[in-house]
Amino acid sequence: MINIALLGYGTVGSGFYEILKNNKNKIENIVKEKIKLKHILIKDLNKKRENLEDKSILTDDFNKILMDPEVDIVVELIGGEQAAYQYITNSLKKNKIVITANKLLIAKHYNQLLALAENNDTHIYFEGSVGGGIPIIKAIREHLAGDNIQEIDAILNGTTNYILSIMEEKTISMKETIQKAQEMGYAEQDPEEDLEGYDVLYKICILANLAFDISVNPEDIPCKGIKGITSYDLIYASELGYKIKLIASIKNINNKINIGVRPNLVEKEEYLASIDGVFNGIEVYSRYSQKLSFDGMGAGKYPSANAVISDLIEAAKTIKENKTKMDLNPLEKTTTFDLHAYLEQSFYIRIQIEKDDQTINKIKEIFAEKDLAELFFKDNKTETPLLPVIIITKKIREDKLEKIIKKIESLKGVLTINNIIPIKDTVI
Amino acid sequence: MINIALLGYGTVGSGFYEILKNNKNKIENIVKEKIKLKHILIKDLNKKRENLEDKSILTDDFNKILMDPEVDIVVELIGGEQAAYQYITNSLKKNKIVITANKLLIAKHYNQLLALAENNDTHIYFEGSVGGGIPIIKAIREHLAGDNIQEIDAILNGTTNYILSIMEEKTISMKETIQKAQEMGYAEQDPEEDLEGYDVLYKICILANLAFDISVNPEDIPCKGIKGITSYDLIYASELGYKIKLIASIKNINNKINIGVRPNLVEKEEYLASIDGVFNGIEVYSRYSQKLSFDGMGAGKYPSANAVISDLIEAAKTIKENKTKMDLNPLEKTTTFDLHAYLEQSFYIRIQIEKDDQTINKIKEIFAEKDLAELFFKDNKTETPLLPVIIITKKIREDKLEKIIKKIESLKGVLTINNIIPIKDTVI
């Protein structure tokens, strides 16, 4: 008998409960052992819970779980930071296997949690933390373990991808789209973590740790969310053959690693441009497998819960087989990690200027120098004295571009620099 | 120390050798054990082999490998049937772990080989047998083990996908394209197994065994390759918004399983239509993960070799951990397997008729009945007395369609039924 404690009965937690209930025989046949869900930790014992058969397994006291020597596996699905951190570390110290989908904790405490598991002869699994239903952790950790990953480009947040898809499709404002997404259950009531890109940041840090054998602190990674992207940007980008996507990337440039989260213009023919709505998509470039792409539901009750179930099956097998050591790649981090591995990229720049020939000519002059960019003047022929200008630069280092932008900003007649968005490219 | 014997030093075999050589330290760090390639079985000891460092490990005598008690893992990469079957079964009987990319053997002897491994307390791994560099076996066997797969649609053969892509792009004949593919190394000198669809048939049978817990004999599965597809079909399909792809599919229709290999018209916006050239793509629909897609290089030296390397890492860990039993899903096959689970599909039909009003009207009449199809008369306004007609049917069972086709065939003025191709659809 393998005993499980589930922490949290929210969206993914209740999904996990349902799959375990519906497919219990199937799962027990695979692991060749009986599985029992012995405790569910919740905050409010009185809250109504549909689908829950046996209310006697509910508890609001984590210590009851921690001190139960029969509990082999703790499944942490409450999310958040402090409480979850305490539950996970204490469970590992009691030699219990931990399964979690908590991207924030794994990203922030990757090395510490893995070491804690190893030192206590136990394991921590986290397939549900990145990519929702997509088995990307397994692919990197196992399938590509003997390969050399060179680059990862990914859409890792269903909420922002949904918002950008709807804004483009219906030409409505971000504010209105967010409300719609909240009504559909695709955005949290407080969507800041998604909009600011932090959710993606945690996920790409986890992939970087796994793929490049480095130790990454999320705080060191440049991160920009989708706030500031307007319908104008989506329309102008579309006219030029691009979609706008929130792209997380890890690029190995001469053994320096560049990691970032940022909206990108993506050519419509590219794979990641085809990933719409709440889907996630991940491209992995490696020395031997060359190019692999994965897509699936990036969030949602059941896809994420199934990722947790797949960890449960692996964890249960581990117990059956008396494995006693983590089988992750070794923890020694060796690769040089240099955030200043500058990329040469093309950029989309949207500015607003006064509709007068002198300003137009000055901007033309600045960019004509060295054939630096193509300019598109979006004259709508109306009486407004404002002229939107779209600039698509040639490949340039961003620090050099910033100097040019300063020059433009200081021109008489230049009103606003609305947006600077890189155009997605692969180093490979 | 873990000792390996490699059987075969062809494309994938030499790729395996190179990855193992280049990433030896990395792989040994992961499995926490030294790995030694002790023997390579080849046919001709005198053939020149670039890149091979230590010629002394070459042998043309399989018994030397079989009788070496130090050999823990046998990596079978010679392909073909008889010899490989002997090598694999004998190795399993000697309790050696077998890794193979031999789709034909795994498809034809799935249950027998798995049982043989289990009965001899050893394992057989075959990630390289399906999808080249794509970790599809791992995804189905592990990630989706606790889920319920409902449908798989896939492009599983790089050669035919390349041929169809080039024929469409350049509007050249299949014969000419095959020559080109052979020159590029994308097609075998004898490409029959690819062209007839058998290569795909073996692969989809392996996936069916894994995904649906059924026991499938390749000979029972309807299989049609790409022979007979002409540039005309590609052009007419394209005009109507479709590409033509060789699609393997497994569909669960009310617990009856329909498996098939056949060219399909695929809407240009669909995921599988975007898989061009030598790439493979696989869509998996399941109850909980909903939809997952995977694509990558479907063949080639290194992508397939990396799949074998990933098996090697898993096998080596197994040895380290003293696992003694197969951890595949149980062998009891329970699902009803009924090949007569008829689908309702739309079909593309190309026929050639005499350019006269009577024939045209008779065909219109047949299809007008019950609003059965749209007809496109491809009149090229030249003096030729022939008229190609494209028919796109509504959804219909193929056995019913066949009766209508018979009626059309018997009409005066109908010269040839050139092609009948289903239009890809998902049951889900």
PDB file of C-alpha atoms in Angstrom, chain B residues 57-199:
ATOM      1  CA  ILE B  57      36.081  -4.228 -30.325  1.00  0.00           C
ATOM      2  CA  LEU B  58      34.712  -5.213 -33.752  1.00  0.00           C
ATOM      3  CA  THR B  59      33.464  -8.747 -34.200  1.00  0.00           C
ATOM      4  CA  ASP B  60      31.477 -10.665 -36.800  1.00  0.00           C
ATOM      5  CA  ASP B  61      30.496 -13.375 -34.318  1.00  0.00           C
ATOM      6  CA  PHE B  62      27.316 -12.731 -32.325  1.00  0.00           C
ATOM      7  CA  ASN B  63      28.035 -15.704 -30.062  1.00  0.00           C
ATOM      8  CA  LYS B  64      31.043 -13.897 -28.682  1.00  0.00           C
ATOM      9  CA  ILE B  65      28.629 -11.229 -27.426  1.00  0.00           C
ATOM     10  CA  LEU B  66      25.938 -13.630 -26.250  1.00  0.00           C
ATOM     11  CA  MET B  67      28.407 -15.736 -24.290  1.00  0.00           C
ATOM     12  CA  ASP B  68      30.145 -12.751 -22.681  1.00  0.00           C
ATOM     13  CA  PRO B  69      28.627 -12.627 -19.193  1.00  0.00           C
ATOM     14  CA  GLU B  70      29.947  -9.091 -18.737  1.00  0.00           C
ATOM     15  CA  VAL B  71      27.643  -7.684 -21.441  1.00  0.00           C
ATOM     16  CA  ASP B  72      24.694  -6.071 -19.649  1.00  0.00           C
ATOM     17  CA  ILE B  73      23.022  -4.278 -22.562  1.00  0.00           C
ATOM     18  CA  VAL B  74      22.642  -5.280 -26.217  1.00  0.00           C
ATOM     19  CA  VAL B  75      21.823  -2.386 -28.573  1.00  0.00           C
ATOM     20  CA  GLU B  76      20.299  -3.831 -31.755  1.00  0.00           C
ATOM     21  CA  LEU B  77      20.611  -1.427 -34.689  1.00  0.00           C
ATOM     22  CA  ILE B  78      20.998  -3.762 -37.656  1.00  0.00           C
ATOM     23  CA  GLY B  79      17.289  -3.672 -38.549  1.00  0.00           C
ATOM     24  CA  GLY B  80      15.577  -6.271 -40.696  1.00  0.00           C
ATOM     25  CA  GLU B  81      13.838  -9.370 -39.440  1.00  0.00           C
ATOM     26  CA  GLN B  82      15.438 -12.807 -39.125  1.00  0.00           C
ATOM     27  CA  ALA B  83      18.924 -12.120 -37.751  1.00  0.00           C
ATOM     28  CA  ALA B  84      17.733  -9.286 -35.496  1.00  0.00           C
ATOM     29  CA  TYR B  85      14.982 -11.500 -34.092  1.00  0.00           C
ATOM     30  CA  GLN B  86      17.497 -14.199 -33.198  1.00  0.00           C
ATOM     31  CA  TYR B  87      19.883 -11.701 -31.618  1.00  0.00           C
ATOM     32  CA  ILE B  88      17.168 -10.003 -29.558  1.00  0.00           C
ATOM     33  CA  THR B  89      15.424 -13.135 -28.291  1.00  0.00           C
ATOM     34  CA  ASN B  90      18.699 -14.867 -27.439  1.00  0.00           C
ATOM     35  CA  SER B  91      19.958 -11.781 -25.610  1.00  0.00           C
ATOM     36  CA  LEU B  92      16.763 -11.556 -23.552  1.00  0.00           C
ATOM     37  CA  LYS B  93      17.008 -15.244 -22.700  1.00  0.00           C
ATOM     38  CA  LYS B  94      20.504 -14.559 -21.356  1.00  0.00           C
ATOM     39  CA  ASN B  95      18.921 -11.852 -19.140  1.00  0.00           C
ATOM     40  CA  LYS B  96      20.585  -9.052 -21.055  1.00  0.00           C
ATOM     41  CA  ILE B  97      18.721  -5.765 -21.469  1.00  0.00           C
ATOM     42  CA  VAL B  98      17.850  -5.113 -25.122  1.00  0.00           C
ATOM     43  CA  ILE B  99      17.555  -1.683 -26.740  1.00  0.00           C
ATOM     44  CA  THR B 100      16.314  -1.609 -30.316  1.00  0.00           C
ATOM     45  CA  ALA B 101      14.983   0.776 -32.935  1.00  0.00           C
ATOM     46  CA  ASN B 102      13.605  -2.145 -34.972  1.00  0.00           C
ATOM     47  CA  LYS B 103       9.989  -1.145 -35.622  1.00  0.00           C
ATOM     48  CA  LEU B 104       9.227  -4.235 -37.703  1.00  0.00           C
ATOM     49  CA  LEU B 105      10.229  -6.657 -34.940  1.00  0.00           C
ATOM     50  CA  ILE B 106       8.543  -4.713 -32.147  1.00  0.00           C
ATOM     51  CA  ALA B 107       5.342  -4.351 -34.174  1.00  0.00           C
ATOM     52  CA  LYS B 108       5.183  -7.988 -35.234  1.00  0.00           C
ATOM     53  CA  HIS B 109       6.270  -9.561 -31.948  1.00  0.00           C
ATOM     54  CA  TYR B 110       5.214  -6.960 -29.373  1.00  0.00           C
ATOM     55  CA  ASN B 111       3.623  -9.223 -26.779  1.00  0.00           C
ATOM     56  CA  GLN B 112       6.085 -12.039 -27.251  1.00  0.00           C
ATOM     57  CA  LEU B 113       9.166  -9.841 -26.837  1.00  0.00           C
ATOM     58  CA  LEU B 114       7.756  -8.027 -23.805  1.00  0.00           C
ATOM     59  CA  ALA B 115       6.771 -11.306 -22.177  1.00  0.00           C
ATOM     60  CA  LEU B 116      10.170 -12.787 -22.958  1.00  0.00           C
ATOM     61  CA  ALA B 117      11.843  -9.824 -21.262  1.00  0.00           C
ATOM     62  CA  GLU B 118       9.565 -10.080 -18.232  1.00  0.00           C
ATOM     63  CA  ASN B 119       9.997 -13.824 -17.898  1.00  0.00           C
ATOM     64  CA  ASN B 120      13.765 -13.412 -17.964  1.00  0.00           C
ATOM     65  CA  ASP B 121      13.763 -10.581 -15.422  1.00  0.00           C
ATOM     66  CA  THR B 122      15.071  -8.125 -17.958  1.00  0.00           C
ATOM     67  CA  HIS B 123      13.841  -5.254 -20.150  1.00  0.00           C
ATOM     68  CA  ILE B 124      13.407  -4.232 -23.747  1.00  0.00           C
ATOM     69  CA  TYR B 125      13.436  -0.555 -24.771  1.00  0.00           C
ATOM     70  CA  PHE B 126      12.429   0.805 -28.187  1.00  0.00           C
ATOM     71  CA  GLU B 127      12.106   4.614 -28.110  1.00  0.00           C
ATOM     72  CA  GLY B 128      13.991   4.801 -31.430  1.00  0.00           C
ATOM     73  CA  SER B 129      11.425   2.638 -33.215  1.00  0.00           C
ATOM     74  CA  VAL B 130       8.766   5.365 -33.644  1.00  0.00           C
ATOM     75  CA  GLY B 131       9.038   9.045 -34.498  1.00  0.00           C
ATOM     76  CA  GLY B 132      12.820   9.288 -34.880  1.00  0.00           C
ATOM     77  CA  GLY B 133      13.992  11.918 -32.409  1.00  0.00           C
ATOM     78  CA  ILE B 134      10.539  12.505 -30.859  1.00  0.00           C
ATOM     79  CA  PRO B 135      10.051  11.015 -27.358  1.00  0.00           C
ATOM     80  CA  ILE B 136       6.611   9.680 -28.221  1.00  0.00           C
ATOM     81  CA  ILE B 137       7.036   6.235 -26.655  1.00  0.00           C
ATOM     82  CA  LYS B 138       8.035   7.849 -23.350  1.00  0.00           C
ATOM     83  CA  ALA B 139       5.139  10.306 -23.570  1.00  0.00           C
ATOM     84  CA  ILE B 140       2.572   7.542 -24.066  1.00  0.00           C
ATOM     85  CA  ARG B 141       4.167   4.962 -21.780  1.00  0.00           C
ATOM     86  CA  GLU B 142       4.834   7.304 -18.886  1.00  0.00           C
ATOM     87  CA  HIS B 143       3.268  10.750 -19.165  1.00  0.00           C
ATOM     88  CA  LEU B 144      -0.104   9.489 -20.361  1.00  0.00           C
ATOM     89  CA  ALA B 145      -0.021   6.199 -18.448  1.00  0.00           C
ATOM     90  CA  GLY B 146      -2.726   7.357 -16.032  1.00  0.00           C
ATOM     91  CA  ASP B 147      -4.739   9.218 -18.678  1.00  0.00           C
ATOM     92  CA  ASN B 148      -7.117   7.728 -21.266  1.00  0.00           C
ATOM     93  CA  ILE B 149      -5.941   8.168 -24.828  1.00  0.00           C
ATOM     94  CA  GLN B 150      -8.777   8.607 -27.292  1.00  0.00           C
ATOM     95  CA  GLU B 151      -7.119   9.260 -30.623  1.00  0.00           C
ATOM     96  CA  ILE B 152      -3.707   9.522 -32.254  1.00  0.00           C
ATOM     97  CA  ASP B 153      -3.159  11.079 -35.693  1.00  0.00           C
ATOM     98  CA  ALA B 154       0.357  11.180 -37.018  1.00  0.00           C
ATOM     99  CA  ILE B 155       2.846  11.639 -39.807  1.00  0.00           C
ATOM    100  CA  LEU B 156       5.402   8.946 -39.047  1.00  0.00           C
ATOM    101  CA  ASN B 157       7.498   8.589 -42.184  1.00  0.00           C
ATOM    102  CA  GLY B 158      10.007  11.244 -43.165  1.00  0.00           C
ATOM    103  CA  THR B 159      10.692   9.828 -46.638  1.00  0.00           C
ATOM    104  CA  THR B 160       7.117   9.940 -47.904  1.00  0.00           C
ATOM    105  CA  ASN B 161       6.449  13.261 -46.186  1.00  0.00           C
ATOM    106  CA  TYR B 162       9.514  14.668 -47.946  1.00  0.00           C
ATOM    107  CA  ILE B 163       8.341  13.252 -51.277  1.00  0.00           C
ATOM    108  CA  LEU B 164       4.854  14.754 -50.927  1.00  0.00           C
ATOM    109  CA  SER B 165       6.272  18.115 -49.793  1.00  0.00           C
ATOM    110  CA  ILE B 166       8.629  18.334 -52.770  1.00  0.00           C
ATOM    111  CA  MET B 167       6.022  17.126 -55.282  1.00  0.00           C
ATOM    112  CA  GLU B 168       3.683  19.858 -54.079  1.00  0.00           C
ATOM    113  CA  GLU B 169       6.313  22.574 -53.895  1.00  0.00           C
ATOM    114  CA  LYS B 170       7.901  21.915 -57.281  1.00  0.00           C
ATOM    115  CA  THR B 171       5.018  20.239 -59.128  1.00  0.00           C
ATOM    116  CA  ILE B 172       7.196  17.368 -60.278  1.00  0.00           C
ATOM    117  CA  SER B 173       6.389  13.696 -60.649  1.00  0.00           C
ATOM    118  CA  MET B 174       6.767  11.148 -57.875  1.00  0.00           C
ATOM    119  CA  LYS B 175       9.376   9.239 -59.851  1.00  0.00           C
ATOM    120  CA  GLU B 176      11.554  12.311 -60.239  1.00  0.00           C
ATOM    121  CA  THR B 177      11.056  13.259 -56.563  1.00  0.00           C
ATOM    122  CA  ILE B 178      12.075   9.809 -55.365  1.00  0.00           C
ATOM    123  CA  GLN B 179      15.307  10.081 -57.349  1.00  0.00           C
ATOM    124  CA  LYS B 180      15.946  13.461 -55.743  1.00  0.00           C
ATOM    125  CA  ALA B 181      15.186  12.041 -52.279  1.00  0.00           C
ATOM    126  CA  GLN B 182      17.581   9.171 -52.889  1.00  0.00           C
ATOM    127  CA  GLU B 183      20.311  11.603 -53.913  1.00  0.00           C
ATOM    128  CA  MET B 184      19.699  13.623 -50.717  1.00  0.00           C
ATOM    129  CA  GLY B 185      19.833  10.462 -48.591  1.00  0.00           C
ATOM    130  CA  TYR B 186      16.180  10.853 -47.591  1.00  0.00           C
ATOM    131  CA  ALA B 187      15.036   7.700 -49.370  1.00  0.00           C
ATOM    132  CA  GLU B 188      16.418   4.172 -49.416  1.00  0.00           C
ATOM    133  CA  GLN B 189      17.678   2.651 -52.667  1.00  0.00           C
ATOM    134  CA  ASP B 190      14.676   0.334 -52.378  1.00  0.00           C
ATOM    135  CA  PRO B 191      11.998   2.681 -51.016  1.00  0.00           C
ATOM    136  CA  GLU B 192       9.071   0.217 -51.294  1.00  0.00           C
ATOM    137  CA  GLU B 193       8.610  -0.215 -47.522  1.00  0.00           C
ATOM    138  CA  ASP B 194       8.190   3.546 -47.172  1.00  0.00           C
ATOM    139  CA  LEU B 195       6.093   4.101 -50.317  1.00  0.00           C
ATOM    140  CA  GLU B 196       3.702   1.237 -49.544  1.00  0.00           C
ATOM    141  CA  GLY B 197       3.146   2.577 -46.015  1.00  0.00           C
ATOM    142  CA  TYR B 198       4.558  -0.505 -44.221  1.00  0.00           C
ATOM    143  CA  ASP B 199       7.086   1.553 -42.260  1.00  0.00           C
TER     144      ASP B 199
END
